[in-house]
Coordinates of N, CA and C in Angstrom, one line a residue:
X20 N 111.4 37.0 89.5 CA 110.8 37.0 88.1 C 109.4 37.3 88.3
X21 N 108.9 38.4 87.4 CA 107.5 38.9 87.2 C 107.0 39.8 88.3
X22 N 107.8 40.2 89.0 CA 107.4 41.2 90.3 C 107.2 42.6 89.7
X23 N 107.7 42.8 88.5 CA 107.4 44.3 87.9 C 108.7 45.1 88.0
X24 N 109.9 44.6 88.0 CA 111.0 45.4 88.2 C 111.2 46.2 86.9
X25 N 111.1 45.4 85.8 CA 111.4 46.3 84.4 C 110.5 47.2 84.1
X26 N 109.4 46.9 84.3 CA 108.1 47.7 84.1 C 108.3 49.1 84.7
X27 N 108.5 48.8 86.4 CA 108.6 50.2 87.2 C 110.1 50.8 86.6
X28 N 111.1 50.2 86.4 CA 112.4 50.9 85.9 C 112.1 51.9 84.7
X29 N 111.5 51.2 83.7 CA 111.4 51.8 82.3 C 110.6 53.2 82.7
X30 N 109.4 53.1 83.4 CA 108.4 54.3 83.9 C 109.1 55.2 84.8
X31 N 110.0 54.8 85.7 CA 110.8 55.9 86.7 C 111.9 56.6 85.8
X32 N 112.6 55.7 85.0 CA 113.8 56.2 84.2 C 113.0 57.3 83.3
X33 N 112.1 56.9 82.9 CA 111.4 58.1 81.6 C 111.0 59.2 82.5
X34 N 110.4 59.1 83.7 CA 110.0 60.2 84.4 C 111.0 61.1 84.6
X35 N 112.1 60.6 85.2 CA 113.5 61.4 85.6 C 114.0 61.7 84.4
X36 N 114.0 61.3 83.2 CA 114.7 61.8 82.2 C 114.0 63.1 81.7
X37 N 112.9 63.0 81.7 CA 111.6 64.0 81.4 C 112.0 65.2 82.4
X38 N 112.5 65.1 83.4 CA 112.9 66.1 84.2 C 114.2 67.0 84.0
X39 N 114.8 66.3 82.9 CA 115.9 67.0 82.2 C 117.3 66.2 83.2
X40 N 117.0 65.2 83.9 CA 118.3 64.5 84.4 C 118.5 63.5 83.3
X41 N 120.1 63.4 83.1 CA 120.6 62.4 82.4 C 120.5 60.9 83.0
X42 N 119.9 60.2 82.7 CA 119.6 59.0 83.4 C 120.1 57.6 82.6
X43 N 120.4 56.5 83.3 CA 120.7 55.4 82.5 C 120.1 54.2 83.2
X44 N 119.7 53.0 82.7 CA 119.4 52.0 83.4 C 120.5 50.9 83.1
X45 N 120.9 50.0 84.1 CA 121.7 48.9 83.8 C 120.9 47.6 84.5
X46 N 120.7 46.6 83.5 CA 120.0 45.3 83.9 C 120.9 44.1 83.7
X47 N 120.2 43.1 84.1 CA 121.2 41.8 84.2 C 121.1 41.3 82.9
X48 N 119.7 41.5 82.2 CA 119.4 40.9 81.0 C 118.7 42.2 80.2
X49 N 119.1 42.4 79.0 CA 118.4 43.6 78.4 C 117.5 43.2 77.4
X50 N 117.4 41.7 77.3 CA 116.3 40.9 76.7 C 114.9 41.6 77.2
X51 N 114.9 41.5 78.6 CA 113.6 41.7 79.1 C 113.0 43.0 78.8
X52 N 114.0 44.3 78.5 CA 113.5 45.5 78.1 C 112.8 45.4 76.7
X53 N 111.4 45.6 76.6 CA 110.7 45.8 75.2 C 110.9 47.3 74.9
X54 N 111.7 47.5 73.9 CA 111.5 48.9 73.4 C 111.8 48.8 71.7
X55 N 111.2 49.6 71.0 CA 112.0 49.8 69.5 C 113.0 50.6 69.5
X56 N 114.3 50.0 69.5 CA 115.4 50.7 69.3 C 116.7 50.0 69.0
X57 N 117.9 50.5 68.3 CA 118.7 49.8 67.5 C 119.8 49.5 69.0
X58 N 120.6 48.4 68.8 CA 121.7 48.1 69.6 C 122.9 48.8 69.2
X59 N 123.5 49.0 70.3 CA 125.0 49.6 70.3 C 125.9 48.8 71.0
X60 N 126.7 48.2 70.4 CA 127.8 47.3 70.8 C 129.1 47.8 71.1
X61 N 129.4 49.1 71.5 CA 130.7 49.7 71.7 C 131.2 49.0 72.7
X62 N 132.5 48.7 73.0 CA 133.2 48.0 74.1 C 132.6 47.1 74.5
X63 N 132.0 46.2 73.6 CA 130.9 44.9 74.0 C 129.9 45.3 75.2
X64 N 129.7 46.5 75.1 CA 128.3 46.7 76.1 C 127.3 47.0 75.1
X65 N 126.2 46.1 75.3 CA 124.8 46.2 74.6 C 124.2 47.2 75.2
X66 N 123.5 48.2 74.5 CA 122.8 49.2 74.9 C 121.6 49.7 73.9
X67 N 120.6 50.0 74.7 CA 119.5 50.9 73.7 C 119.0 52.1 74.2
X68 N 118.7 52.8 73.1 CA 118.2 54.3 73.6 C 116.7 54.1 73.8
X69 N 116.1 54.7 74.9 CA 115.0 54.5 75.4 C 114.2 55.6 75.0
X70 N 112.8 55.5 74.5 CA 112.1 56.8 74.2 C 112.3 58.2 74.7
X71 N 112.3 57.9 76.1 CA 112.6 59.0 76.9 C 113.8 59.8 77.0
X72 N 114.8 59.2 76.2 CA 116.2 59.6 76.3 C 117.1 59.0 77.3
X73 N 116.8 58.3 78.1 CA 117.6 57.5 78.9 C 118.1 56.3 78.2
X74 N 119.3 55.8 78.7 CA 120.1 54.6 78.1 C 119.8 53.5 79.0
X75 N 119.6 52.1 78.2 CA 119.5 50.9 79.1 C 120.6 50.3 78.4
X76 N 121.3 49.4 79.5 CA 122.4 48.6 79.1 C 122.8 47.5 79.7
X77 N 123.2 46.7 79.4 CA 123.0 45.0 80.0 C 124.7 45.1 80.9
X78 N 124.7 44.3 82.0 CA 125.7 44.3 82.8 C 126.7 43.4 81.8
X79 N 127.9 43.9 81.9 CA 128.9 43.2 80.9 C 130.1 42.7 81.7
X80 N 130.0 41.5 82.0 CA 131.0 40.8 82.8 C 131.0 41.3 84.2
X81 N 130.9 42.3 84.7 CA 130.7 42.7 86.2 C 130.3 44.2 86.2
X82 N 129.7 44.4 87.3 CA 128.8 45.8 87.4 C 130.0 47.0 87.6
X83 N 130.8 46.9 88.1 CA 131.7 47.8 88.2 C 132.5 48.1 86.6
X84 N 132.9 47.2 85.9 CA 133.2 47.4 84.7 C 132.1 48.2 83.7
X85 N 131.0 47.6 84.0 CA 130.0 48.3 83.2 C 129.7 49.8 83.5
X86 N 129.6 50.1 84.8 CA 129.6 51.5 85.2 C 130.6 52.4 84.7
X87 N 131.9 51.8 84.8 CA 133.0 52.6 84.3 C 132.8 52.9 82.8
X88 N 132.5 52.0 82.0 CA 132.2 52.0 80.6 C 131.2 52.9 80.3
X89 N 129.9 52.7 81.1 CA 128.9 53.5 80.8 C 129.1 55.2 81.2
X90 N 130.1 55.3 82.1 CA 130.4 56.7 82.6 C 131.2 57.4 81.7
X91 N 132.2 56.7 81.3 CA 133.2 57.0 80.2 C 132.7 57.5 78.9
X92 N 131.6 56.8 78.3 CA 131.0 57.1 77.0 C 129.6 58.0 77.2
X93 N 128.9 57.9 78.1 CA 127.6 58.7 78.3 C 127.7 59.6 79.6
X94 N 128.4 59.4 80.6 CA 128.5 60.1 81.9 C 127.1 60.5 82.2
X95 N 126.3 59.5 82.6 CA 124.9 60.0 83.2 C 125.0 60.5 84.5
X96 N 124.0 61.0 85.0 CA 124.2 61.6 86.4 C 123.4 60.8 87.4
X97 N 122.4 59.9 86.8 CA 121.7 58.8 87.5 C 122.0 57.5 86.9
X98 N 122.1 56.6 87.5 CA 122.1 55.2 87.4 C 121.2 54.2 87.9
X99 N 120.3 53.7 87.0 CA 119.3 52.8 88.0 C 119.7 51.5 87.7
X100 N 119.8 50.7 88.8 CA 120.5 49.2 88.8 C 119.7 48.3 88.9
X101 N 119.2 47.2 87.8 CA 118.4 46.3 88.2 C 119.2 44.7 88.0
X102 N 119.6 44.4 89.3 CA 120.3 43.0 89.3 C 119.5 42.0 89.1
X103 N 120.1 40.6 89.1 CA 119.2 39.5 89.1 C 118.2 39.5 90.2
X104 N 117.1 38.7 90.3 CA 116.2 38.9 91.5 C 116.8 38.2 92.5
X105 N 117.9 37.6 92.6 CA 118.4 37.0 94.0 C 119.6 37.7 94.3
X106 N 119.8 38.9 93.8 CA 121.0 39.5 94.2 C 120.8 40.4 95.7
X107 N 122.0 40.5 96.3 CA 121.8 41.1 97.6 C 122.1 42.5 97.4
X108 N 121.5 43.3 97.8 CA 121.6 45.0 97.8 C 123.0 45.4 98.1
X109 N 123.7 44.8 99.2 CA 124.8 45.4 99.7 C 126.0 45.1 99.0
X110 N 125.8 43.8 98.0 CA 126.8 43.3 97.3 C 126.9 44.3 95.9
X111 N 125.5 44.6 95.7 CA 125.4 45.8 94.4 C 126.5 47.2 94.8
X112 N 126.0 47.4 96.0 CA 126.6 48.7 96.4 C 128.4 48.5 96.4
X113 N 128.6 47.5 96.9 CA 130.1 47.3 96.9 C 130.7 47.2 95.3
X114 N 130.1 46.3 94.7 CA 130.3 46.3 93.3 C 130.5 47.8 92.4
X115 N 129.4 48.3 92.9 CA 129.5 49.7 92.0 C 130.5 50.8 92.4
X116 N 131.0 50.6 93.7 CA 131.9 51.3 94.5 C 133.3 51.2 93.8
X117 N 133.6 49.8 93.4 CA 134.8 49.6 92.8 C 135.0 50.2 91.5
X118 N 133.9 50.8 90.9 CA 134.0 51.5 89.5 C 134.7 52.9 89.6
X119 N 134.7 53.4 91.0 CA 135.2 54.8 91.1 C 136.7 55.0 90.6
X120 N 137.4 54.1 90.9 CA 138.9 54.3 90.6 C 139.2 54.4 89.4
X121 N 138.5 53.7 88.4 CA 138.6 53.6 86.9 C 138.3 55.2 86.4
X122 N 137.2 55.8 87.0 CA 137.1 57.2 86.2 C 137.1 58.1 87.3
X123 N 137.7 58.2 88.7 CA 138.0 59.2 89.4 C 136.8 59.8 90.0
X124 N 135.6 59.0 90.3 CA 134.5 59.8 90.9 C 134.0 59.1 92.0
X125 N 133.1 59.7 92.7 CA 132.6 59.3 93.8 C 131.2 59.1 93.7
X126 N 130.5 57.7 94.0 CA 129.1 57.3 93.7 C 128.6 57.8 95.0
X127 N 127.0 58.5 94.8 CA 126.5 58.5 95.9 C 125.2 57.6 95.5
X128 N 124.6 57.0 96.6 CA 123.8 56.0 96.8 C 122.4 56.5 96.9
X129 N 121.3 56.2 95.7 CA 120.1 56.4 96.2 C 119.5 55.5 97.1
X130 N 118.2 55.5 97.6 CA 117.7 54.6 98.5 C 117.8 53.2 97.8
X131 N 118.0 52.2 98.4 CA 117.9 50.9 98.0 C 116.3 50.3 97.8
X132 N 115.8 50.1 97.0 CA 114.4 49.6 96.7 C 114.3 48.4 96.5
X133 N 113.6 47.7 97.3 CA 113.2 46.4 97.2 C 111.5 46.2 96.8
X134 N 111.6 45.7 95.6 CA 110.1 45.4 95.1 C 109.3 44.3 95.6
X135 N 108.1 44.1 96.3 CA 107.7 42.8 96.9 C 106.3 42.9 96.0
X136 N 106.2 41.5 95.4 CA 104.8 41.3 94.6 C 103.7 40.9 95.7
X137 N 102.9 41.9 95.8 CA 101.6 41.3 96.8 C 100.8 40.4 96.1
X138 N 100.8 40.2 94.8 CA 99.7 39.4 94.1 C 100.2 37.9 94.4
X139 N 101.5 37.8 94.7 CA 102.1 36.2 94.9 C 102.8 36.4 96.1
X140 N 102.5 37.0 97.3 CA 103.2 37.2 98.3 C 103.1 35.7 99.2
X141 N 101.9 35.0 99.0 CA 101.9 33.7 99.9 C 102.9 32.6 99.2
X142 N 102.9 32.6 98.0 CA 103.8 31.6 97.2 C 105.4 32.2 97.3
X143 N 105.5 33.4 97.3 CA 106.9 33.8 97.5 C 107.5 33.3 99.0
X144 N 106.7 33.5 99.9 CA 107.0 33.1 101.2 C 107.3 31.7 101.6
X145 N 106.5 31.1 100.8 CA 106.6 29.5 100.9 C 107.8 29.0 100.2
X146 N 108.0 29.5 99.1 CA 109.0 29.0 98.1 C 110.2 29.4 98.1
X147 N 110.6 31.0 98.4 CA 111.9 31.4 98.3 C 111.9 32.5 99.5
X148 N 111.5 32.1 100.8 CA 111.4 33.2 101.9 C 112.6 33.7 102.2
X149 N 114.1 32.8 102.1 CA 115.0 33.4 102.5 C 115.4 34.2 101.4
X150 N 115.3 34.3 100.4 CA 116.0 35.1 99.3 C 115.0 36.5 99.6
X151 N 113.8 36.2 99.9 CA 112.6 37.4 99.9 C 113.2 38.3 101.1
X152 N 113.6 37.6 102.3 CA 113.9 38.4 103.7 C 115.2 39.0 103.3
X153 N 116.2 38.4 102.7 CA 117.5 39.0 102.8 C 117.5 40.3 102.0
X154 N 116.5 40.3 100.9 CA 116.5 41.5 100.0 C 115.5 42.6 100.8
X155 N 114.7 42.3 101.5 CA 113.9 43.1 102.3 C 114.7 43.7 103.5
X156 N 115.8 43.1 104.0 CA 116.4 43.5 105.2 C 117.4 44.5 104.6
X157 N 117.8 44.5 103.5 CA 119.0 45.5 103.0 C 118.1 46.9 102.5
X158 N 116.9 46.7 102.4 CA 115.9 47.8 101.8 C 115.8 49.3 102.5
X159 N 116.0 50.2 101.8 CA 115.6 51.5 102.5 C 114.2 51.7 102.4
X160 N 113.8 51.4 101.1 CA 112.3 51.5 100.7 C 111.7 50.1 100.3
X161 N 110.6 49.6 100.7 CA 110.0 48.6 100.3 C 108.8 49.0 99.5
X162 N 108.7 48.6 98.2 CA 107.4 48.9 97.4 C 106.6 47.8 97.2
X163 N 105.6 47.6 97.7 CA 104.8 46.6 97.6 C 104.0 46.8 96.4
X164 N 104.3 46.0 95.4 CA 103.7 46.1 93.9 C 102.4 45.4 93.6
X165 N 101.8 45.9 92.6 CA 100.4 45.2 92.1 C 99.3 45.2 93.0
X166 N 99.3 46.6 93.8 CA 98.1 46.6 94.7 C 96.9 46.8 93.9
X167 N 96.9 47.1 92.5 CA 95.7 47.3 91.8 C 95.2 46.0 91.4
X168 N 96.1 45.0 91.6 CA 95.3 43.6 91.2 C 95.2 42.5 92.6
X169 N 96.0 42.9 93.5 CA 96.1 41.8 94.8 C 94.9 42.1 95.6
X170 N 94.3 41.4 96.4 CA 93.4 41.7 97.3 C 93.9 42.4 98.7
X171 N 93.1 42.8 99.3 CA 93.4 43.7 100.4 C 94.2 42.8 101.5
X172 N 93.7 41.6 101.6 CA 94.5 40.5 102.7 C 95.9 40.3 102.1
X173 N 96.0 40.2 100.8 CA 97.7 39.8 100.2 C 98.2 41.3 100.6
X174 N 97.8 42.4 100.1 CA 98.5 43.7 100.5 C 99.0 43.5 102.0
X175 N 97.9 43.5 102.9 CA 98.1 43.5 104.1 C 99.4 42.2 104.6
X176 N 99.2 41.4 103.9 CA 100.0 40.1 104.3 C 101.7 40.5 103.8
X177 N 101.6 41.3 102.9 CA 103.0 41.9 102.1 C 103.5 42.7 103.1
X178 N 102.6 43.6 103.7 CA 103.2 44.8 104.6 C 103.7 44.2 106.0
X179 N 102.8 43.2 106.2 CA 103.4 42.5 107.6 C 104.6 42.0 107.5
X180 N 104.9 41.2 106.4 CA 106.1 40.4 106.2 C 107.3 41.3 106.1
X181 N 106.9 42.6 105.4 CA 108.1 43.4 105.0 C 108.5 44.1 106.4
X182 N 107.6 44.4 107.3 CA 107.7 45.0 108.6 C 108.1 44.2 109.5
X183 N 108.1 42.7 109.3 CA 108.4 41.9 110.4 C 110.2 41.9 109.9
X184 N 110.5 42.0 109.0 CA 112.0 41.7 108.8 C 112.6 42.9 108.7
X185 N 112.0 44.3 108.7 CA 112.9 45.4 108.3 C 111.7 46.6 108.9
X186 N 112.2 46.7 110.1 CA 111.4 47.8 110.7 C 111.8 49.4 110.4
X187 N 112.8 49.4 109.8 CA 113.2 50.8 109.5 C 112.8 51.3 108.0
X188 N 112.7 50.5 107.3 CA 112.5 50.8 105.7 C 111.1 51.4 105.8
X189 N 110.9 52.3 104.8 CA 109.7 53.2 104.3 C 108.9 52.2 103.6
X190 N 107.8 51.9 103.9 CA 106.9 51.2 102.9 C 106.3 51.8 101.9
X191 N 106.0 51.7 100.7 CA 105.1 52.4 99.8 C 104.4 51.4 98.9
X192 N 102.9 51.5 98.9 CA 102.2 50.5 97.9 C 102.0 51.4 96.7
X193 N 102.4 50.2 95.7 CA 102.4 51.0 94.1 C 101.8 50.0 93.4
X194 N 101.6 50.5 92.1 CA 101.3 49.8 90.8 C 102.1 50.0 89.7
X195 N 103.1 49.4 89.5 CA 104.1 49.9 88.5 C 103.3 50.1 87.0
X196 N 102.3 49.1 86.9 CA 101.6 49.2 85.6 C 100.9 50.4 85.5
X197 N 100.4 50.8 86.5 CA 99.2 52.0 86.3 C 99.9 53.2 86.9
X198 N 101.4 53.1 87.4 CA 101.9 54.3 87.8 C 101.6 54.8 89.0
X199 N 100.9 54.2 89.9 CA 100.2 54.3 90.8 C 101.3 54.4 92.2
X200 N 101.7 55.6 92.7 CA 102.6 55.3 94.1 C 103.9 55.7 93.6
X201 N 104.2 55.8 92.2 CA 105.6 55.7 91.7 C 106.1 57.2 91.9
X202 N 105.5 58.0 92.1 CA 105.9 59.7 92.1 C 106.7 59.5 93.4
X203 N 106.3 58.9 94.6 CA 107.2 58.9 95.8 C 108.5 58.3 95.6
X204 N 108.5 57.3 94.7 CA 109.9 56.7 94.5 C 110.9 57.5 93.6
X205 N 110.0 58.2 92.6 CA 111.1 59.1 92.0 C 111.7 60.5 93.0
X206 N 110.7 60.8 93.8 CA 111.0 61.7 94.5 C 112.3 61.3 95.6
X207 N 112.1 60.1 95.8 CA 113.3 59.5 96.9 C 114.4 59.3 96.0
X208 N 114.2 58.8 95.0 CA 115.7 58.6 94.0 C 116.5 59.9 93.7
X209 N 115.6 60.9 93.6 CA 116.1 61.9 93.2 C 116.7 62.8 94.6
X210 N 116.1 62.9 95.6 CA 116.4 63.7 96.8 C 116.9 62.8 98.1
X211 N 117.0 61.5 98.2 CA 117.5 60.8 99.3 C 118.5 60.2 99.3
X212 N 119.5 59.8 100.1 CA 120.5 58.9 99.9 C 120.6 57.8 100.9
X213 N 121.2 56.7 100.4 CA 121.7 55.6 101.3 C 123.0 55.4 101.6
X214 N 123.3 54.7 102.8 CA 124.8 54.7 103.2 C 125.7 54.0 102.3
X215 N 126.8 54.3 101.9 CA 127.8 53.6 101.4 C 128.1 52.3 101.8
X216 N 128.5 51.3 100.9 CA 129.1 50.3 101.6 C 130.1 50.2 102.2
X217 N 131.0 51.0 101.8 CA 132.2 51.3 102.5 C 132.0 51.7 103.9
X218 N 131.3 52.7 104.1 CA 130.9 53.1 105.3 C 130.2 52.4 106.3
X219 N 129.3 51.5 105.6 CA 128.5 50.4 106.3 C 129.5 49.6 106.8
X220 N 130.5 49.2 106.0 CA 131.5 48.0 106.4 C 132.2 48.7 107.7
X221 N 132.8 49.9 107.5 CA 133.4 50.6 108.5 C 132.7 50.7 109.9
X222 N 131.3 51.0 109.9 CA 130.7 50.9 111.0 C 130.4 49.6 111.6
X223 N 130.3 48.4 110.5 CA 130.1 47.4 111.4 C 131.5 47.0 111.9
X224 N 132.6 47.2 111.6 CA 133.9 47.2 112.1 C 134.1 47.6 113.4
X225 N 133.7 48.7 113.6 CA 133.7 49.7 114.8 C 132.9 49.1 115.8
X226 N 131.6 48.5 115.4 CA 130.8 47.9 116.3 C 131.1 46.6 116.9
X227 N 132.0 45.8 115.9 CA 132.6 44.5 116.7 C 133.8 44.9 117.5
X228 N 134.2 46.0 117.4 CA 135.7 46.1 118.2 C 135.4 47.0 119.6
X229 N 134.0 47.4 119.8 CA 133.5 48.2 121.1 C 133.0 47.1 122.2

């Protein structure tokens, strides 16, 4: 909570939408999204039209069901998912792939981005280290946020903590509030891919059998 996920999502989704990409945001709690727009309650899925043309909706029941309904009604080209702060990224991938059968589509995953709050890094590592490390471990990109307000020592501590857990992830320093460094995230979302859960699972099985 308070790491800047929703702020980052809205700014990134708006920038992507302005490029002509039909984008949607799926969040765990739409109440956190502060926009002046009306609710749509079709199919029990609460949604808002955001100012830049993208749609924001709340996870309804489960992610697979939400994505299937969203695709059936809006057919977005890109969906940005913000789960709860303690969700494991690989479970999000697995759940999203469950939606493919309902709509007959194949999902391509953009990079998994884990947001790390540099302004509270010491507190996070002391209070919820296991959850933090779990999310860092699954990330393709680790975005160290709030570099505009965190001191240099805290940013360095966040970078060291991220690298200690995940040697392969790309680390990008950003300020979601000031839109600093976010262009690199947008380019990654639009142009890079992350391994599908089913492929990762099969690779893990193959490794166990050799």
